Amino acid sequence: MGQNSSKPPPSSTQHVFKSESPVSFSPDLVNALQASPETDSTRSKDLELHIQRRVHAELERLDAEHSKRLSELQEQISSSPDSTTESTHPDARTPDQSTSAGGPDREAAAEGDKLRDLGRQSVQKEIDLLKEKLQRRKIREEVVKDKAVEKAKGEVVNCLRLNDRRPLDCWREVEVFKQEVGRLERDFLGKVMD
């Protein structure tokens, strides 16, 4: 039962078609086909190359269309006035700017000046925020510079270095440090609340 395979063995790689009527080809055609160096693989490669050339040409055409459309849109944007600037700054155009000679140049310069002013204002706001943060940091530095807290911290560190195998022996120093930090917190809250 298991000795025979389920698929029939391949008979040959050639296919023979039998027709009911006799087919005859001229000897010249038969010789030309046999002498042709073209095989199935070369035909498929040629077809693939042809398809690749057509796809490449189509992609180039689409790319050219898109770049042309992009340049047209950029030209339209650069030639049209900026609607966002006009809506945020209604006084951006004055009548004498648009009617005088060199109106668009002056208008562009005015818009550039307004953008610079907006940039200056935002930079100034950032500077003010940074100054405020520095003021807060100075308060924190004052808190850190408390001598009693620094002394208690140093004692905890020294004790832990001496008792590196037994850190629980430093509980007295830790308690002193906690008391100093608590005192510092109360003082700080007293300053802030007043």
mmCIF file of N, CA and C in Angstrom, residues 92-188:
data_model
loop_
_atom_site.group_PDB
_atom_site.id
_atom_site.type_symbol
_atom_site.label_atom_id
_atom_site.label_comp_id
_atom_site.label_asym_id
_atom_site.label_seq_id
_atom_site.Cartn_x
_atom_site.Cartn_y
_atom_site.Cartn_z
ATOM 1 N N ALA A 92 -2.741 95.888 9.173
ATOM 2 C CA ALA A 92 -1.511 95.577 8.449
ATOM 3 C C ALA A 92 -1.421 96.370 7.159
ATOM 4 N N ARG A 93 -2.538 96.618 6.507
ATOM 5 C CA ARG A 93 -2.542 97.404 5.275
ATOM 6 C C ARG A 93 -3.107 98.780 5.576
ATOM 7 N N THR A 94 -2.398 99.755 5.160
ATOM 8 C CA THR A 94 -2.925 101.107 5.243
ATOM 9 C C THR A 94 -3.173 101.580 3.836
ATOM 10 N N PRO A 95 -4.083 102.493 3.634
ATOM 11 C CA PRO A 95 -4.415 102.905 2.272
ATOM 12 C C PRO A 95 -3.233 103.504 1.533
ATOM 13 N N ASP A 96 -2.375 104.251 2.224
ATOM 14 C CA ASP A 96 -1.271 104.876 1.502
ATOM 15 C C ASP A 96 -0.200 103.866 1.142
ATOM 16 N N GLN A 97 -0.140 102.722 1.828
ATOM 17 C CA GLN A 97 0.841 101.701 1.449
ATOM 18 C C GLN A 97 0.456 101.038 0.142
ATOM 19 N N SER A 98 -0.817 100.739 -0.047
ATOM 20 C CA SER A 98 -1.234 100.018 -1.234
ATOM 21 C C SER A 98 -1.322 100.934 -2.442
ATOM 22 N N THR A 99 -1.512 102.243 -2.239
ATOM 23 C CA THR A 99 -1.646 103.140 -3.382
ATOM 24 C C THR A 99 -0.342 103.805 -3.739
ATOM 25 N N SER A 100 0.616 103.877 -2.837
ATOM 26 C CA SER A 100 1.868 104.565 -3.150
ATOM 27 C C SER A 100 2.761 103.660 -3.987
ATOM 28 N N ALA A 101 3.783 104.273 -4.562
ATOM 29 C CA ALA A 101 4.726 103.514 -5.392
ATOM 30 C C ALA A 101 5.518 102.573 -4.488
ATOM 31 N N GLY A 102 5.708 101.358 -4.944
ATOM 32 C CA GLY A 102 6.438 100.366 -4.154
ATOM 33 C C GLY A 102 5.582 99.815 -3.030
ATOM 34 N N GLY A 103 4.294 99.792 -3.197
ATOM 35 C CA GLY A 103 3.359 99.339 -2.172
ATOM 36 C C GLY A 103 3.607 97.922 -1.705
ATOM 37 N N PRO A 104 3.733 96.940 -2.602
ATOM 38 C CA PRO A 104 3.949 95.565 -2.148
ATOM 39 C C PRO A 104 5.250 95.400 -1.371
ATOM 40 N N ASP A 105 6.284 96.135 -1.758
ATOM 41 C CA ASP A 105 7.554 96.035 -1.033
ATOM 42 C C ASP A 105 7.414 96.581 0.379
ATOM 43 N N ARG A 106 6.750 97.706 0.500
ATOM 44 C CA ARG A 106 6.541 98.284 1.828
ATOM 45 C C ARG A 106 5.648 97.376 2.675
ATOM 46 N N GLU A 107 4.651 96.807 2.017
ATOM 47 C CA GLU A 107 3.734 95.911 2.722
ATOM 48 C C GLU A 107 4.477 94.695 3.252
ATOM 49 N N ALA A 108 5.340 94.125 2.432
ATOM 50 C CA ALA A 108 6.125 92.962 2.863
ATOM 51 C C ALA A 108 7.066 93.345 3.994
ATOM 52 N N ALA A 109 7.653 94.534 3.914
ATOM 53 C CA ALA A 109 8.550 94.990 4.974
ATOM 54 C C ALA A 109 7.778 95.193 6.275
ATOM 55 N N ALA A 110 6.568 95.754 6.172
ATOM 56 C CA ALA A 110 5.752 95.964 7.368
ATOM 57 C C ALA A 110 5.373 94.628 8.007
ATOM 58 N N GLU A 111 5.007 93.653 7.165
ATOM 59 C CA GLU A 111 4.668 92.337 7.695
ATOM 60 C C GLU A 111 5.886 91.695 8.349
ATOM 61 N N GLY A 112 7.058 91.869 7.744
ATOM 62 C CA GLY A 112 8.284 91.331 8.333
ATOM 63 C C GLY A 112 8.583 91.974 9.672
ATOM 64 N N ASP A 113 8.356 93.309 9.774
ATOM 65 C CA ASP A 113 8.564 93.995 11.040
ATOM 66 C C ASP A 113 7.614 93.469 12.111
ATOM 67 N N LYS A 114 6.366 93.239 11.734
ATOM 68 C CA LYS A 114 5.390 92.741 12.703
ATOM 69 C C LYS A 114 5.764 91.341 13.171
ATOM 70 N N LEU A 115 6.253 90.515 12.243
ATOM 71 C CA LEU A 115 6.686 89.171 12.638
ATOM 72 C C LEU A 115 7.876 89.241 13.587
ATOM 73 N N ARG A 116 8.796 90.173 13.324
ATOM 74 C CA ARG A 116 9.934 90.341 14.223
ATOM 75 C C ARG A 116 9.472 90.795 15.599
ATOM 76 N N ASP A 117 8.489 91.721 15.623
ATOM 77 C CA ASP A 117 7.952 92.175 16.904
ATOM 78 C C ASP A 117 7.313 91.025 17.665
ATOM 79 N N LEU A 118 6.561 90.179 16.939
ATOM 80 C CA LEU A 118 5.960 89.010 17.593
ATOM 81 C C LEU A 118 7.047 88.099 18.149
ATOM 82 N N GLY A 119 8.135 87.936 17.387
ATOM 83 C CA GLY A 119 9.255 87.110 17.848
ATOM 84 C C GLY A 119 9.895 87.716 19.080
ATOM 85 N N ARG A 120 10.041 89.051 19.091
ATOM 86 C CA ARG A 120 10.628 89.718 20.253
ATOM 87 C C ARG A 120 9.753 89.538 21.477
ATOM 88 N N GLN A 121 8.441 89.647 21.269
ATOM 89 C CA GLN A 121 7.529 89.498 22.393
ATOM 90 C C GLN A 121 7.594 88.085 22.973
ATOM 91 N N SER A 122 7.634 87.095 22.111
ATOM 92 C CA SER A 122 7.697 85.718 22.619
ATOM 93 C C SER A 122 9.022 85.455 23.314
ATOM 94 N N VAL A 123 10.111 86.023 22.789
ATOM 95 C CA VAL A 123 11.411 85.852 23.441
ATOM 96 C C VAL A 123 11.399 86.545 24.804
ATOM 97 N N GLN A 124 10.798 87.737 24.859
ATOM 98 C CA GLN A 124 10.728 88.447 26.140
ATOM 99 C C GLN A 124 9.920 87.659 27.166
ATOM 100 N N LYS A 125 8.825 87.024 26.724
ATOM 101 C CA LYS A 125 8.027 86.203 27.634
ATOM 102 C C LYS A 125 8.853 85.033 28.164
ATOM 103 N N GLU A 126 9.631 84.408 27.290
ATOM 104 C CA GLU A 126 10.474 83.298 27.725
ATOM 105 C C GLU A 126 11.527 83.766 28.725
ATOM 106 N N ILE A 127 12.083 84.952 28.486
ATOM 107 C CA ILE A 127 13.088 85.493 29.409
ATOM 108 C C ILE A 127 12.465 85.739 30.770
ATOM 109 N N ASP A 128 11.259 86.290 30.785
ATOM 110 C CA ASP A 128 10.576 86.533 32.057
ATOM 111 C C ASP A 128 10.307 85.234 32.805
ATOM 112 N N LEU A 129 9.874 84.190 32.061
ATOM 113 C CA LEU A 129 9.641 82.893 32.701
ATOM 114 C C LEU A 129 10.928 82.327 33.299
ATOM 115 N N LEU A 130 12.033 82.473 32.567
ATOM 116 C CA LEU A 130 13.309 81.967 33.073
ATOM 117 C C LEU A 130 13.758 82.742 34.309
ATOM 118 N N LYS A 131 13.526 84.061 34.313
ATOM 119 C CA LYS A 131 13.879 84.851 35.497
ATOM 120 C C LYS A 131 13.076 84.379 36.710
ATOM 121 N N GLU A 132 11.792 84.121 36.482
ATOM 122 C CA GLU A 132 10.944 83.644 37.572
ATOM 123 C C GLU A 132 11.444 82.302 38.105
ATOM 124 N N LYS A 133 11.830 81.403 37.194
ATOM 125 C CA LYS A 133 12.356 80.108 37.623
ATOM 126 C C LYS A 133 13.652 80.274 38.409
ATOM 127 N N LEU A 134 14.493 81.213 37.986
ATOM 128 C CA LEU A 134 15.742 81.462 38.710
ATOM 129 C C LEU A 134 15.465 81.985 40.114
ATOM 130 N N GLN A 135 14.461 82.844 40.246
ATOM 131 C CA GLN A 135 14.103 83.345 41.572
ATOM 132 C C GLN A 135 13.667 82.192 42.478
ATOM 133 N N ARG A 136 12.868 81.273 41.932
ATOM 134 C CA ARG A 136 12.445 80.113 42.714
ATOM 135 C C ARG A 136 13.641 79.249 43.106
ATOM 136 N N ARG A 137 14.576 79.119 42.171
ATOM 137 C CA ARG A 137 15.759 78.303 42.434
ATOM 138 C C ARG A 137 16.612 78.933 43.535
ATOM 139 N N LYS A 138 16.681 80.273 43.574
ATOM 140 C CA LYS A 138 17.451 80.938 44.629
ATOM 141 C C LYS A 138 16.868 80.607 45.995
ATOM 142 N N ILE A 139 15.525 80.567 46.072
ATOM 143 C CA ILE A 139 14.891 80.203 47.336
ATOM 144 C C ILE A 139 15.293 78.788 47.723
ATOM 145 N N ARG A 140 15.304 77.894 46.748
ATOM 146 C CA ARG A 140 15.702 76.512 47.029
ATOM 147 C C ARG A 140 17.158 76.453 47.471
ATOM 148 N N GLU A 141 18.019 77.273 46.857
ATOM 149 C CA GLU A 141 19.427 77.273 47.233
ATOM 150 C C GLU A 141 19.595 77.770 48.657
ATOM 151 N N GLU A 142 18.768 78.757 49.061
ATOM 152 C CA GLU A 142 18.819 79.229 50.437
ATOM 153 C C GLU A 142 18.454 78.105 51.394
ATOM 154 N N VAL A 143 17.462 77.308 50.989
ATOM 155 C CA VAL A 143 17.043 76.183 51.811
ATOM 156 C C VAL A 143 18.184 75.185 51.941
ATOM 157 N N VAL A 144 18.873 74.928 50.843
ATOM 158 C CA VAL A 144 19.941 73.935 50.854
ATOM 159 C C VAL A 144 21.146 74.424 51.648
ATOM 160 N N LYS A 145 21.345 75.734 51.744
ATOM 161 C CA LYS A 145 22.530 76.271 52.402
ATOM 162 C C LYS A 145 22.402 76.325 53.931
ATOM 163 N N ASP A 146 21.347 75.809 54.481
ATOM 164 C CA ASP A 146 21.170 75.807 55.926
ATOM 165 C C ASP A 146 22.261 74.960 56.564
ATOM 166 N N LYS A 147 23.000 75.542 57.499
ATOM 167 C CA LYS A 147 24.172 74.886 58.084
ATOM 168 C C LYS A 147 23.802 73.703 58.973
ATOM 169 N N ALA A 148 22.714 73.802 59.693
ATOM 170 C CA ALA A 148 22.323 72.707 60.589
ATOM 171 C C ALA A 148 21.933 71.481 59.771
ATOM 172 N N VAL A 149 21.236 71.699 58.635
ATOM 173 C CA VAL A 149 20.850 70.576 57.775
ATOM 174 C C VAL A 149 22.086 69.959 57.143
ATOM 175 N N GLU A 150 23.016 70.809 56.698
ATOM 176 C CA GLU A 150 24.249 70.300 56.094
ATOM 177 C C GLU A 150 25.056 69.480 57.103
ATOM 178 N N LYS A 151 25.109 69.963 58.363
ATOM 179 C CA LYS A 151 25.852 69.244 59.395
ATOM 180 C C LYS A 151 25.209 67.882 59.659
ATOM 181 N N ALA A 152 23.864 67.858 59.779
ATOM 182 C CA ALA A 152 23.168 66.590 60.036
ATOM 183 C C ALA A 152 23.346 65.630 58.859
ATOM 184 N N LYS A 153 23.307 66.165 57.667
ATOM 185 C CA LYS A 153 23.510 65.326 56.470
ATOM 186 C C LYS A 153 24.908 64.724 56.470
ATOM 187 N N GLY A 154 25.918 65.546 56.792
ATOM 188 C CA GLY A 154 27.300 65.056 56.853
ATOM 189 C C GLY A 154 27.467 63.961 57.881
ATOM 190 N N GLU A 155 26.794 64.126 59.039
ATOM 191 C CA GLU A 155 26.891 63.099 60.085
ATOM 192 C C GLU A 155 26.269 61.783 59.622
ATOM 193 N N VAL A 156 25.135 61.849 58.912
ATOM 194 C CA VAL A 156 24.506 60.629 58.392
ATOM 195 C C VAL A 156 25.440 59.946 57.399
ATOM 196 N N VAL A 157 26.035 60.728 56.503
ATOM 197 C CA VAL A 157 26.934 60.152 55.493
ATOM 198 C C VAL A 157 28.139 59.513 56.163
ATOM 199 N N ASN A 158 28.740 60.213 57.142
ATOM 200 C CA ASN A 158 29.911 59.655 57.838
ATOM 201 C C ASN A 158 29.556 58.371 58.577
ATOM 202 N N CYS A 159 28.395 58.377 59.242
ATOM 203 C CA CYS A 159 27.984 57.182 59.974
ATOM 204 C C CYS A 159 27.779 56.005 59.028
ATOM 205 N N LEU A 160 27.147 56.272 57.878
ATOM 206 C CA LEU A 160 26.924 55.182 56.922
ATOM 207 C C LEU A 160 28.235 54.669 56.336
ATOM 208 N N ARG A 161 29.215 55.544 56.197
ATOM 209 C CA ARG A 161 30.515 55.083 55.704
ATOM 210 C C ARG A 161 31.233 54.229 56.743
ATOM 211 N N LEU A 162 31.119 54.640 58.002
ATOM 212 C CA LEU A 162 31.770 53.864 59.057
ATOM 213 C C LEU A 162 31.072 52.532 59.280
ATOM 214 N N ASN A 163 29.746 52.522 59.173
ATOM 215 C CA ASN A 163 28.964 51.311 59.435
ATOM 216 C C ASN A 163 28.360 50.783 58.127
ATOM 217 N N ASP A 164 29.190 50.590 57.132
ATOM 218 C CA ASP A 164 28.670 50.165 55.827
ATOM 219 C C ASP A 164 28.034 48.787 55.872
ATOM 220 N N ARG A 165 28.424 47.948 56.820
ATOM 221 C CA ARG A 165 27.841 46.625 56.958
ATOM 222 C C ARG A 165 26.610 46.630 57.872
ATOM 223 N N ARG A 166 26.491 47.704 58.675
ATOM 224 C CA ARG A 166 25.373 47.790 59.636
ATOM 225 C C ARG A 166 24.751 49.189 59.574
ATOM 226 N N PRO A 167 23.996 49.509 58.501
ATOM 227 C CA PRO A 167 23.444 50.859 58.359
ATOM 228 C C PRO A 167 22.374 51.198 59.391
ATOM 229 N N LEU A 168 21.791 50.206 60.031
ATOM 230 C CA LEU A 168 20.752 50.485 61.028
ATOM 231 C C LEU A 168 21.324 51.085 62.301
ATOM 232 N N ASP A 169 22.643 51.044 62.467
ATOM 233 C CA ASP A 169 23.272 51.650 63.635
ATOM 234 C C ASP A 169 23.258 53.180 63.556
ATOM 235 N N CYS A 170 22.892 53.736 62.407
ATOM 236 C CA CYS A 170 22.910 55.188 62.203
ATOM 237 C C CYS A 170 21.535 55.809 62.429
ATOM 238 N N TRP A 171 20.690 55.177 63.170
ATOM 239 C CA TRP A 171 19.328 55.675 63.338
ATOM 240 C C TRP A 171 19.293 57.001 64.087
ATOM 241 N N ARG A 172 20.241 57.221 65.036
ATOM 242 C CA ARG A 172 20.250 58.487 65.787
ATOM 243 C C ARG A 172 20.541 59.653 64.850
ATOM 244 N N GLU A 173 21.548 59.491 63.971
ATOM 245 C CA GLU A 173 21.914 60.547 63.031
ATOM 246 C C GLU A 173 20.779 60.823 62.052
ATOM 247 N N VAL A 174 20.090 59.770 61.628
ATOM 248 C CA VAL A 174 18.967 59.936 60.711
ATOM 249 C C VAL A 174 17.843 60.712 61.388
ATOM 250 N N GLU A 175 17.579 60.425 62.655
ATOM 251 C CA GLU A 175 16.534 61.137 63.378
ATOM 252 C C GLU A 175 16.875 62.617 63.520
ATOM 253 N N VAL A 176 18.144 62.933 63.792
ATOM 254 C CA VAL A 176 18.566 64.336 63.887
ATOM 255 C C VAL A 176 18.369 65.025 62.542
ATOM 256 N N PHE A 177 18.739 64.329 61.473
ATOM 257 C CA PHE A 177 18.581 64.894 60.129
ATOM 258 C C PHE A 177 17.109 65.160 59.831
ATOM 259 N N LYS A 178 16.235 64.226 60.193
ATOM 260 C CA LYS A 178 14.797 64.416 59.973
ATOM 261 C C LYS A 178 14.267 65.618 60.752
ATOM 262 N N GLN A 179 14.736 65.796 61.967
ATOM 263 C CA GLN A 179 14.293 66.938 62.767
ATOM 264 C C GLN A 179 14.731 68.256 62.136
ATOM 265 N N GLU A 180 15.962 68.302 61.645
ATOM 266 C CA GLU A 180 16.465 69.528 61.020
ATOM 267 C C GLU A 180 15.687 69.855 59.741
ATOM 268 N N VAL A 181 15.392 68.817 58.948
ATOM 269 C CA VAL A 181 14.618 69.032 57.721
ATOM 270 C C VAL A 181 13.207 69.490 58.067
ATOM 271 N N GLY A 182 12.608 68.915 59.087
ATOM 272 C CA GLY A 182 11.280 69.347 59.519
ATOM 273 C C GLY A 182 11.285 70.799 59.954
ATOM 274 N N ARG A 183 12.328 71.209 60.738
ATOM 275 C CA ARG A 183 12.452 72.606 61.151
ATOM 276 C C ARG A 183 12.575 73.523 59.942
ATOM 277 N N LEU A 184 13.382 73.092 58.950
ATOM 278 C CA LEU A 184 13.580 73.890 57.736
ATOM 279 C C LEU A 184 12.279 74.016 56.952
ATOM 280 N N GLU A 185 11.511 72.945 56.879
ATOM 281 C CA GLU A 185 10.220 72.996 56.190
ATOM 282 C C GLU A 185 9.260 73.961 56.874
ATOM 283 N N ARG A 186 9.230 73.920 58.203
ATOM 284 C CA ARG A 186 8.348 74.845 58.927
ATOM 285 C C ARG A 186 8.755 76.292 58.691
ATOM 286 N N ASP A 187 10.049 76.555 58.714
ATOM 287 C CA ASP A 187 10.532 77.918 58.450
ATOM 288 C C ASP A 187 10.169 78.366 57.046
ATOM 289 N N PHE A 188 10.329 77.468 56.070
ATOM 290 C CA PHE A 188 10.021 77.809 54.691
ATOM 291 C C PHE A 188 8.519 78.092 54.506
#
